[in-house]
PDB file of C-alpha atoms in Angstrom:
ATOM      1  CA  MET A1289    -111.431 194.833-140.244  1.00 64.00           C
ATOM      2  CA  LYS A1290    -113.921 193.902-142.954  1.00 66.00           C
ATOM      3  CA  TRP A1291    -114.237 190.016-142.961  1.00 63.00           C
ATOM      4  CA  ARG A1292    -117.178 188.695-142.519  1.00 67.00           C
ATOM      5  CA  GLY A1293    -118.949 187.203-145.625  1.00 67.00           C
ATOM      6  CA  ARG A1294    -115.218 187.271-147.658  1.00 72.00           C
ATOM      7  CA  ARG A1295    -113.989 184.812-149.308  1.00 84.00           C
ATOM      8  CA  GLY A1296    -112.103 181.845-147.536  1.00 86.00           C
ATOM      9  CA  SER A1297    -108.609 180.257-148.558  1.00 91.00           C
ATOM     10  CA  ARG A1298    -108.906 176.459-149.365  1.00 93.00           C
ATOM     11  CA  ASN A1299    -105.487 175.493-148.161  1.00 96.00           C
ATOM     12  CA  ILE A1300    -106.735 174.963-144.341  1.00 93.00           C
ATOM     13  CA  GLU A1301    -105.800 172.082-142.902  1.00 94.00           C
ATOM     14  CA  ASP A1302    -107.962 171.751-139.708  1.00 90.00           C
ATOM     15  CA  ARG A1303    -106.805 169.834-137.551  1.00 90.00           C
ATOM     16  CA  ARG A1304    -108.660 170.876-134.394  1.00 85.00           C
ATOM     17  CA  ARG A1305    -111.037 167.567-134.026  1.00 81.00           C
ATOM     18  CA  MET A1306    -107.989 165.596-133.646  1.00 72.00           C
ATOM     19  CA  SER A1307    -105.589 167.801-131.311  1.00 53.00           C
ATOM     20  CA  LYS A1308    -104.658 166.782-127.802  1.00 55.00           C
ATOM     21  CA  GLY A1309    -103.368 169.185-125.061  1.00 49.00           C
ATOM     22  CA  LYS A1310    -101.636 169.200-121.657  1.00 47.00           C
ATOM     23  CA  ALA A1311    -103.173 170.683-118.423  1.00 36.00           C
ATOM     24  CA  ALA A1312    -100.697 172.902-116.812  1.00 35.00           C
ATOM     25  CA  GLY A1313    -100.746 170.417-113.604  1.00 34.00           C
ATOM     26  CA  GLY A1314     -99.518 172.135-110.441  1.00 32.00           C
ATOM     27  CA  MET A1315     -98.153 175.645-112.138  1.00 29.00           C
ATOM     28  CA  GLY A1316    -100.358 178.518-111.479  1.00 32.00           C
ATOM     29  CA  ILE A1317    -101.965 180.572-114.604  1.00 32.00           C
ATOM     30  CA  GLY A1318     -99.230 183.261-113.908  1.00 34.00           C
ATOM     31  CA  GLY A1319     -96.642 180.576-113.931  1.00 35.00           C
ATOM     32  CA  VAL A1320     -97.979 179.488-117.694  1.00 36.00           C
ATOM     33  CA  ILE A1321     -98.169 182.792-119.293  1.00 42.00           C
ATOM     34  CA  VAL A1322     -94.333 183.430-117.998  1.00 40.00           C
ATOM     35  CA  VAL A1323     -93.259 180.202-119.444  1.00 41.00           C
ATOM     36  CA  MET A1324     -94.823 180.837-122.438  1.00 46.00           C
ATOM     37  CA  LEU A1325     -93.379 183.880-123.147  1.00 49.00           C
ATOM     38  CA  LEU A1326     -90.547 182.920-122.265  1.00 41.00           C
ATOM     39  CA  GLY A1327     -91.565 179.792-125.183  1.00 49.00           C
ATOM     40  CA  MET A1328     -92.192 182.438-127.358  1.00 47.00           C
ATOM     41  CA  VAL A1329     -88.948 185.120-127.021  1.00 42.00           C
ATOM     42  CA  PHE A1330     -86.292 181.992-127.287  1.00 39.00           C
ATOM     43  CA  GLY A1331     -88.046 179.849-129.703  1.00 47.00           C
ATOM     44  CA  VAL A1332     -88.395 176.543-127.682  1.00 39.00           C
ATOM     45  CA  ASP A1333     -91.169 174.339-127.601  1.00 41.00           C
ATOM     46  CA  VAL A1334     -91.813 175.005-123.757  1.00 41.00           C
ATOM     47  CA  SER A1335     -94.933 172.136-123.406  1.00 41.00           C
ATOM     48  CA  SER A1336     -93.383 170.096-121.399  1.00 37.00           C
ATOM     49  CA  LEU A1337     -93.122 172.657-118.914  1.00 34.00           C
ATOM     50  CA  VAL A1338     -96.832 173.559-118.903  1.00 38.00           C
ATOM     51  CA  GLY A1339     -97.717 169.892-118.966  1.00 40.00           C
ATOM     52  CA  ASN A1340     -96.380 167.144-117.014  1.00 37.00           C
ATOM     53  CA  GLY A1341     -93.356 169.082-115.679  1.00 36.00           C
ATOM     54  CA  GLY A1342     -95.706 171.207-113.373  1.00 36.00           C
ATOM     55  CA  GLY A1343     -97.279 167.806-111.653  1.00 33.00           C
ATOM     56  CA  GLY A1344    -100.157 167.391-114.047  1.00 34.00           C
ATOM     57  CA  SER A1345    -101.562 164.813-115.953  1.00 30.00           C
ATOM     58  CA  VAL A1346    -101.586 164.983-119.913  1.00 32.00           C
ATOM     59  CA  SER A1347    -105.527 165.197-120.925  1.00 34.00           C
ATOM     60  CA  SER A1348    -107.198 164.909-124.710  1.00 38.00           C
ATOM     61  CA  ASN A1349    -108.779 167.407-126.056  1.00 47.00           C
ATOM     62  CA  SER A1350    -112.597 166.472-126.411  1.00 49.00           C
ATOM     63  CA  GLY A1351    -112.496 167.616-130.340  1.00 61.00           C
ATOM     64  CA  THR A1352    -115.845 170.222-129.724  1.00 76.00           C
ATOM     65  CA  ILE A1353    -115.681 173.051-132.307  1.00 77.00           C
ATOM     66  CA  THR A1354    -117.417 175.921-130.345  1.00 80.00           C
ATOM     67  CA  GLN A1355    -119.011 178.690-132.198  1.00 82.00           C
ATOM     68  CA  ALA A1356    -115.820 180.711-131.242  1.00 80.00           C
ATOM     69  CA  ASP A1357    -113.668 178.088-132.904  1.00 81.00           C
ATOM     70  CA  LYS A1358    -115.831 178.272-136.146  1.00 84.00           C
ATOM     71  CA  GLU A1359    -115.506 181.989-136.572  1.00 83.00           C
ATOM     72  CA  GLN A1360    -112.042 181.614-135.698  1.00 83.00           C
ATOM     73  CA  GLY A1361    -111.350 179.065-137.926  1.00 84.00           C
ATOM     74  CA  GLN A1362    -113.047 181.596-140.514  1.00 90.00           C
ATOM     75  CA  PHE A1363    -111.478 184.324-140.024  1.00 87.00           C
ATOM     76  CA  VAL A1364    -107.959 182.793-140.682  1.00 91.00           C
ATOM     77  CA  SER A1365    -109.643 181.425-143.245  1.00 92.00           C
ATOM     78  CA  VAL A1366    -110.442 185.043-144.877  1.00 92.00           C
ATOM     79  CA  THR A1367    -107.507 186.144-144.039  1.00 93.00           C
ATOM     80  CA  LEU A1368    -105.106 183.643-145.306  1.00 95.00           C
ATOM     81  CA  ALA A1369    -107.049 184.135-148.777  1.00 94.00           C
ATOM     82  CA  ASP A1370    -106.569 187.650-148.198  1.00 94.00           C
ATOM     83  CA  THR A1371    -102.937 186.631-148.641  1.00 96.00           C
ATOM     84  CA  GLU A1372    -102.625 184.552-151.371  1.00 97.00           C
ATOM     85  CA  GLU A1373    -104.066 187.340-153.954  1.00 96.00           C
ATOM     86  CA  VAL A1374    -101.672 189.882-152.250  1.00 96.00           C
ATOM     87  CA  TRP A1375     -98.842 187.852-153.275  1.00 97.00           C
ATOM     88  CA  ALA A1376     -99.933 186.344-156.207  1.00 97.00           C
ATOM     89  CA  GLU A1377     -99.987 189.536-157.253  1.00 96.00           C
ATOM     90  CA  ILE A1378     -96.377 191.311-155.381  1.00 97.00           C
ATOM     91  CA  PHE A1379     -94.558 187.906-157.535  1.00 97.00           C
ATOM     92  CA  HIS A1380     -95.641 188.518-160.556  1.00 97.00           C
ATOM     93  CA  GLU A1381     -95.255 192.126-160.477  1.00 95.00           C
ATOM     94  CA  GLN A1382     -91.800 192.158-158.241  1.00 95.00           C
ATOM     95  CA  VAL A1383     -90.481 188.868-158.526  1.00 95.00           C
ATOM     96  CA  GLY A1384     -91.320 188.060-161.896  1.00 96.00           C
ATOM     97  CA  ARG A1385     -92.708 184.222-160.893  1.00 96.00           C
ATOM     98  CA  ALA A1386     -95.875 182.411-159.470  1.00 97.00           C
ATOM     99  CA  TYR A1387     -96.680 182.318-155.841  1.00 97.00           C
ATOM    100  CA  ARG A1388     -97.149 179.263-154.712  1.00 97.00           C
ATOM    101  CA  PRO A1389     -99.532 179.281-151.446  1.00 96.00           C
ATOM    102  CA  VAL A1390     -98.735 177.839-147.566  1.00 97.00           C
ATOM    103  CA  THR A1391    -101.166 175.688-146.243  1.00 96.00           C
ATOM    104  CA  LEU A1392    -102.410 176.796-142.823  1.00 95.00           C
ATOM    105  CA  VAL A1393    -102.579 173.956-139.797  1.00 94.00           C
ATOM    106  CA  LEU A1394    -105.318 175.017-136.621  1.00 92.00           C
ATOM    107  CA  PHE A1395    -105.520 173.193-134.107  1.00 90.00           C
ATOM    108  CA  LYS A1396    -106.149 172.939-130.525  1.00 86.00           C
ATOM    109  CA  GLY A1397    -102.921 171.963-127.798  1.00 83.00           C
ATOM    110  CA  VAL A1398    -100.646 170.156-129.014  1.00 86.00           C
ATOM    111  CA  THR A1399    -100.158 168.637-132.754  1.00 88.00           C
ATOM    112  CA  GLN A1400     -96.646 167.039-134.925  1.00 88.00           C
ATOM    113  CA  SER A1401     -95.216 168.921-137.242  1.00 90.00           C
ATOM    114  CA  PRO A1402     -91.215 168.314-139.367  1.00 91.00           C
ATOM    115  CA  CYS A1403     -90.006 170.848-136.982  1.00 89.00           C
ATOM    116  CA  GLY A1404     -91.399 169.211-133.754  1.00 84.00           C
ATOM    117  CA  ASN A1405     -94.675 169.237-131.522  1.00 80.00           C
ATOM    118  CA  ALA A1406     -96.494 172.072-132.629  1.00 76.00           C
ATOM    119  CA  SER A1407     -98.215 173.564-129.628  1.00 75.00           C
ATOM    120  CA  GLY A1408    -100.202 176.729-127.805  1.00 68.00           C
ATOM    121  CA  ALA A1409     -97.195 177.190-125.674  1.00 67.00           C
ATOM    122  CA  THR A1410     -94.853 178.255-128.243  1.00 69.00           C
ATOM    123  CA  GLY A1411     -96.964 180.697-130.477  1.00 79.00           C
ATOM    124  CA  PRO A1412     -97.294 180.041-134.402  1.00 88.00           C
ATOM    125  CA  PHE A1413     -94.649 179.486-136.335  1.00 91.00           C
ATOM    126  CA  TYR A1414     -93.755 178.141-140.104  1.00 94.00           C
ATOM    127  CA  CYS A1415     -92.003 175.265-141.183  1.00 94.00           C
ATOM    128  CA  PRO A1416     -90.169 174.470-143.923  1.00 94.00           C
ATOM    129  CA  GLY A1417     -89.709 171.039-143.152  1.00 92.00           C
ATOM    130  CA  ASP A1418     -93.292 170.843-144.845  1.00 95.00           C
ATOM    131  CA  LYS A1419     -93.972 174.242-145.728  1.00 95.00           C
ATOM    132  CA  LYS A1420     -96.856 174.820-143.981  1.00 95.00           C
ATOM    133  CA  ALA A1421     -98.395 177.742-140.572  1.00 95.00           C
ATOM    134  CA  TYR A1422     -99.055 176.118-137.602  1.00 94.00           C
ATOM    135  CA  LEU A1423    -101.617 178.026-135.787  1.00 90.00           C
ATOM    136  CA  ASP A1424    -103.475 177.699-132.262  1.00 88.00           C
ATOM    137  CA  THR A1425    -106.527 179.897-132.465  1.00 80.00           C
ATOM    138  CA  ASP A1426    -106.041 180.082-128.801  1.00 81.00           C
ATOM    139  CA  PHE A1427    -103.408 182.076-129.458  1.00 81.00           C
ATOM    140  CA  PHE A1428    -105.679 184.947-130.242  1.00 76.00           C
ATOM    141  CA  THR A1429    -107.011 185.026-126.834  1.00 73.00           C
ATOM    142  CA  THR A1430    -103.658 185.310-125.474  1.00 76.00           C
ATOM    143  CA  LEU A1431    -102.619 188.174-127.718  1.00 71.00           C
ATOM    144  CA  SER A1432    -105.423 190.300-126.863  1.00 66.00           C
ATOM    145  CA  LYS A1433    -106.059 189.167-122.889  1.00 66.00           C
ATOM    146  CA  ARG A1434    -102.609 188.970-121.731  1.00 68.00           C
ATOM    147  CA  MET A1435    -100.625 190.737-124.222  1.00 71.00           C
ATOM    148  CA  GLY A1436    -102.398 193.624-125.041  1.00 66.00           C
ATOM    149  CA  ALA A1437    -103.040 192.945-128.032  1.00 69.00           C
ATOM    150  CA  LYS A1438    -106.750 193.221-129.121  1.00 64.00           C
ATOM    151  CA  GLY A1439    -108.168 193.423-132.818  1.00 66.00           C
ATOM    152  CA  ASP A1440    -109.110 191.213-136.197  1.00 78.00           C
ATOM    153  CA  PHE A1441    -106.238 192.934-137.392  1.00 82.00           C
ATOM    154  CA  ALA A1442    -103.561 192.328-134.352  1.00 83.00           C
ATOM    155  CA  ALA A1443    -104.447 188.955-135.495  1.00 86.00           C
ATOM    156  CA  ALA A1444    -104.369 189.432-138.771  1.00 88.00           C
ATOM    157  CA  TYR A1445    -100.999 190.087-138.516  1.00 89.00           C
ATOM    158  CA  VAL A1446    -100.080 187.459-136.557  1.00 91.00           C
ATOM    159  CA  VAL A1447    -101.691 185.170-139.522  1.00 93.00           C
ATOM    160  CA  ALA A1448     -99.544 187.729-142.265  1.00 94.00           C
ATOM    161  CA  HIS A1449     -96.306 187.527-140.642  1.00 95.00           C
ATOM    162  CA  GLU A1450     -95.698 183.418-140.701  1.00 95.00           C
ATOM    163  CA  VAL A1451     -96.868 183.778-144.482  1.00 97.00           C
ATOM    164  CA  ALA A1452     -94.296 185.703-144.688  1.00 97.00           C
ATOM    165  CA  HIS A1453     -92.099 183.211-143.933  1.00 97.00           C
ATOM    166  CA  HIS A1454     -93.099 181.154-145.948  1.00 97.00           C
ATOM    167  CA  VAL A1455     -92.201 183.982-148.935  1.00 98.00           C
ATOM    168  CA  GLN A1456     -89.189 183.997-147.521  1.00 97.00           C
ATOM    169  CA  ASN A1457     -88.865 180.442-148.043  1.00 97.00           C
ATOM    170  CA  GLU A1458     -90.136 180.788-151.609  1.00 97.00           C
ATOM    171  CA  LEU A1459     -87.554 183.651-152.743  1.00 97.00           C
ATOM    172  CA  GLY A1460     -84.849 181.326-151.036  1.00 96.00           C
ATOM    173  CA  THR A1461     -83.952 183.913-148.428  1.00 96.00           C
ATOM    174  CA  LEU A1462     -84.841 181.469-145.064  1.00 95.00           C
ATOM    175  CA  GLY A1463     -83.138 178.378-146.499  1.00 95.00           C
ATOM    176  CA  LYS A1464     -79.975 180.447-146.496  1.00 96.00           C
ATOM    177  CA  ALA A1465     -80.460 182.365-143.882  1.00 96.00           C
ATOM    178  CA  ASN A1466     -80.892 179.142-141.571  1.00 94.00           C
ATOM    179  CA  ALA A1467     -78.084 177.101-143.277  1.00 95.00           C
ATOM    180  CA  ALA A1468     -75.822 180.100-142.193  1.00 95.00           C
ATOM    181  CA  ARG A1469     -77.196 180.068-138.305  1.00 94.00           C
ATOM    182  CA  SER A1470     -76.460 176.251-138.527  1.00 93.00           C
ATOM    183  CA  ARG A1471     -72.661 176.784-138.579  1.00 95.00           C
ATOM    184  CA  MET A1472     -72.534 180.316-136.164  1.00 95.00           C
ATOM    185  CA  ASN A1473     -71.955 180.328-132.115  1.00 95.00           C
ATOM    186  CA  LYS A1474     -75.526 181.203-130.404  1.00 95.00           C
ATOM    187  CA  LYS A1475     -75.185 184.979-130.206  1.00 93.00           C
ATOM    188  CA  ASP A1476     -74.784 185.597-134.150  1.00 94.00           C
ATOM    189  CA  SER A1477     -77.264 183.208-134.749  1.00 95.00           C
ATOM    190  CA  ASN A1478     -79.690 185.062-132.498  1.00 95.00           C
ATOM    191  CA  ARG A1479     -78.572 187.850-134.859  1.00 95.00           C
ATOM    192  CA  VAL A1480     -79.799 186.427-138.238  1.00 96.00           C
ATOM    193  CA  SER A1481     -82.793 185.037-136.429  1.00 95.00           C
ATOM    194  CA  VAL A1482     -83.689 188.866-135.633  1.00 96.00           C
ATOM    195  CA  MET A1483     -83.463 189.670-139.280  1.00 96.00           C
ATOM    196  CA  ILE A1484     -85.627 186.797-140.194  1.00 97.00           C
ATOM    197  CA  GLU A1485     -87.979 188.108-138.401  1.00 96.00           C
ATOM    198  CA  LEU A1486     -88.166 192.050-139.321  1.00 97.00           C
ATOM    199  CA  GLN A1487     -88.128 191.250-142.859  1.00 97.00           C
ATOM    200  CA  ALA A1488     -91.284 189.102-142.145  1.00 97.00           C
ATOM    201  CA  ASP A1489     -92.795 192.136-139.978  1.00 96.00           C
ATOM    202  CA  CYS A1490     -91.647 194.326-143.279  1.00 97.00           C
ATOM    203  CA  TYR A1491     -93.347 191.687-145.761  1.00 98.00           C
ATOM    204  CA  SER A1492     -96.318 191.938-143.351  1.00 96.00           C
ATOM    205  CA  GLY A1493     -96.707 195.565-143.950  1.00 96.00           C
ATOM    206  CA  VAL A1494     -96.320 195.298-147.248  1.00 96.00           C
ATOM    207  CA  TRP A1495     -99.292 192.979-147.052  1.00 95.00           C
ATOM    208  CA  ALA A1496    -101.358 195.336-144.927  1.00 94.00           C
ATOM    209  CA  ARG A1497    -100.495 198.267-148.014  1.00 94.00           C
ATOM    210  CA  ARG A1498    -101.995 195.923-150.824  1.00 94.00           C
ATOM    211  CA  VAL A1499    -104.996 194.496-148.668  1.00 91.00           C
ATOM    212  CA  GLU A1500    -106.103 198.459-147.470  1.00 91.00           C
ATOM    213  CA  GLN A1501    -105.707 199.437-151.598  1.00 90.00           C
ATOM    214  CA  LYS A1502    -107.355 195.713-152.798  1.00 87.00           C
ATOM    215  CA  PHE A1503    -109.699 195.265-150.703  1.00 83.00           C
ATOM    216  CA  GLY A1504    -110.339 197.965-148.913  1.00 81.00           C
ATOM    217  CA  SER A1505    -110.970 195.493-145.740  1.00 76.00           C
ATOM    218  CA  VAL A1506    -108.682 197.642-143.482  1.00 79.00           C
ATOM    219  CA  ASP A1507    -108.632 201.435-141.809  1.00 82.00           C
ATOM    220  CA  GLN A1508    -105.905 203.266-140.094  1.00 87.00           C
ATOM    221  CA  GLY A1509    -107.060 201.942-136.565  1.00 85.00           C
ATOM    222  CA  ASP A1510    -106.329 198.492-138.027  1.00 83.00           C
ATOM    223  CA  LEU A1511    -103.109 199.470-138.778  1.00 87.00           C
ATOM    224  CA  ARG A1512    -102.607 200.439-135.102  1.00 89.00           C
ATOM    225  CA  GLU A1513    -103.541 197.245-134.222  1.00 88.00           C
ATOM    226  CA  ALA A1514    -101.368 196.110-136.028  1.00 88.00           C
ATOM    227  CA  ILE A1515     -98.184 197.997-135.120  1.00 89.00           C
ATOM    228  CA  ASN A1516     -99.355 197.855-131.509  1.00 88.00           C
ATOM    229  CA  ALA A1517     -99.624 193.974-131.343  1.00 88.00           C
ATOM    230  CA  ALA A1518     -95.874 194.346-132.863  1.00 90.00           C
ATOM    231  CA  LYS A1519     -94.992 196.302-130.181  1.00 89.00           C
ATOM    232  CA  GLN A1520     -96.135 193.803-128.241  1.00 88.00           C
ATOM    233  CA  ILE A1521     -94.221 190.753-128.886  1.00 87.00           C
ATOM    234  CA  GLY A1522     -91.081 192.942-129.033  1.00 92.00           C
ATOM    235  CA  ASP A1523     -88.199 190.467-127.493  1.00 92.00           C
ATOM    236  CA  ASP A1524     -87.446 193.627-124.682  1.00 93.00           C
ATOM    237  CA  THR A1525     -91.694 193.707-124.038  1.00 90.00           C
ATOM    238  CA  LEU A1526     -91.724 190.097-123.747  1.00 89.00           C
ATOM    239  CA  GLN A1527     -88.926 189.673-121.259  1.00 92.00           C
ATOM    240  CA  ARG A1528     -90.291 192.245-119.037  1.00 91.00           C
ATOM    241  CA  ASN A1529     -93.632 191.111-119.281  1.00 85.00           C
ATOM    242  CA  ALA A1530     -92.079 187.847-118.277  1.00 86.00           C
ATOM    243  CA  GLY A1531     -90.351 189.585-114.868  1.00 91.00           C
ATOM    244  CA  GLN A1532     -86.999 189.292-116.945  1.00 90.00           C
ATOM    245  CA  ARG A1533     -84.471 191.940-117.759  1.00 93.00           C
ATOM    246  CA  PRO A1534     -84.129 192.736-121.291  1.00 93.00           C
ATOM    247  CA  MET A1535     -80.829 190.760-122.817  1.00 94.00           C
ATOM    248  CA  PRO A1536     -80.082 192.159-126.427  1.00 93.00           C
ATOM    249  CA  HIS A1537     -77.883 189.036-127.141  1.00 92.00           C
ATOM    250  CA  THR A1538     -81.036 186.702-126.632  1.00 93.00           C
ATOM    251  CA  TYR A1539     -83.678 188.597-128.758  1.00 94.00           C
ATOM    252  CA  THR A1540     -84.569 186.661-131.716  1.00 93.00           C
ATOM    253  CA  HIS A1541     -87.624 188.446-133.028  1.00 94.00           C
ATOM    254  CA  GLY A1542     -86.167 192.085-132.511  1.00 95.00           C
ATOM    255  CA  THR A1543     -87.577 194.976-130.174  1.00 96.00           C
ATOM    256  CA  SER A1544     -90.441 196.377-129.928  1.00 95.00           C
ATOM    257  CA  GLU A1545     -89.531 199.024-132.094  1.00 96.00           C
ATOM    258  CA  GLN A1546     -87.547 197.447-134.777  1.00 96.00           C
ATOM    259  CA  ARG A1547     -90.657 195.283-134.926  1.00 96.00           C
ATOM    260  CA  GLN A1548     -93.302 198.529-135.543  1.00 96.00           C
ATOM    261  CA  GLN A1549     -90.482 200.592-137.498  1.00 97.00           C
ATOM    262  CA  TRP A1550     -89.855 197.311-140.234  1.00 97.00           C
ATOM    263  CA  PHE A1551     -93.618 196.823-140.677  1.00 96.00           C
ATOM    264  CA  ILE A1552     -94.095 200.137-141.168  1.00 96.00           C
ATOM    265  CA  ARG A1553     -91.288 200.588-143.926  1.00 97.00           C
ATOM    266  CA  GLY A1554     -93.025 197.869-145.417  1.00 97.00           C
ATOM    267  CA  TYR A1555     -96.738 199.597-145.212  1.00 95.00           C
ATOM    268  CA  LYS A1556     -95.029 202.956-146.501  1.00 96.00           C
ATOM    269  CA  THR A1557     -92.955 201.782-149.116  1.00 96.00           C
ATOM    270  CA  ASN A1558     -95.248 198.818-150.921  1.00 95.00           C
ATOM    271  CA  ASP A1559     -92.277 196.874-152.082  1.00 96.00           C
ATOM    272  CA  ILE A1560     -90.647 194.262-150.613  1.00 97.00           C
ATOM    273  CA  ARG A1561     -87.183 195.541-152.051  1.00 95.00           C
ATOM    274  CA  GLN A1562     -87.208 197.490-149.428  1.00 96.00           C
ATOM    275  CA  CYS A1563     -87.391 194.967-146.928  1.00 97.00           C
ATOM    276  CA  ASP A1564     -83.465 193.606-147.274  1.00 96.00           C
ATOM    277  CA  THR A1565     -82.636 193.836-143.542  1.00 97.00           C
ATOM    278  CA  PHE A1566     -79.878 191.744-143.875  1.00 95.00           C
ATOM    279  CA  ALA A1567     -78.165 194.311-145.714  1.00 92.00           C
ATOM    280  CA  ALA A1568     -79.775 197.283-143.127  1.00 89.00           C
ATOM    281  CA  LEU A1569     -78.104 195.739-139.756  1.00 81.00           C
ATOM    282  CA  ASN A1570     -75.013 194.174-140.755  1.00 76.00           C
TER     283      ASN A1570
END
């Protein structure tokens, strides 16, 4: 992905100098990774499990921004700028109104959101309460080294997926789906959650196609990185990697195959109307 020297977004809220982190305490790195994977699978805040729950103490982040941190921040900023231009164009063409960009919060360790604690343990997420996406860029290291999803465009896919949740919120889909989930039992709520996540994957595919066409910054190797990332963060793959037997009734994001298929569908059709997972999966 060609991103260096390109325009960045102004809609970045950088909290990395003020974030605080929790030490992993007595839990070994293998245990920490397993707990993190389970947090991502089940959508829960597991920061307490990798903090004092392991017998360690809370430690403050030094607030030091390394050169790697700066580069990751610039990368996220450029990727976010691409989403702004692309979704403004798509909203004009396919929705008939203006797109209001999301704000992306960068942090290190732990920070606060209206949806609860944001932490590296829970992975990136979008909070409808303040219409912001939250990202600890250390997750890119986990994505690459621990999950086998390497490459700039794998990381860009993660950003695009969270922005896609904001798109769902802007279109009213996310609010309706979450309202329905609040009235459902756990199994049905998880099923709707999968629909939400797969639609965000499809929107990410639409975004990738537009980025390729509009900026010429993406090639076929980049697309393979994104598709591989979708595979590595499927519920079934995450559960296997966490030493668990895949349990479909607990899935909240979709299988690896589903996530890949819906990303590819968005990329091939270039049309958000083809991303109606709610109709397709009912």
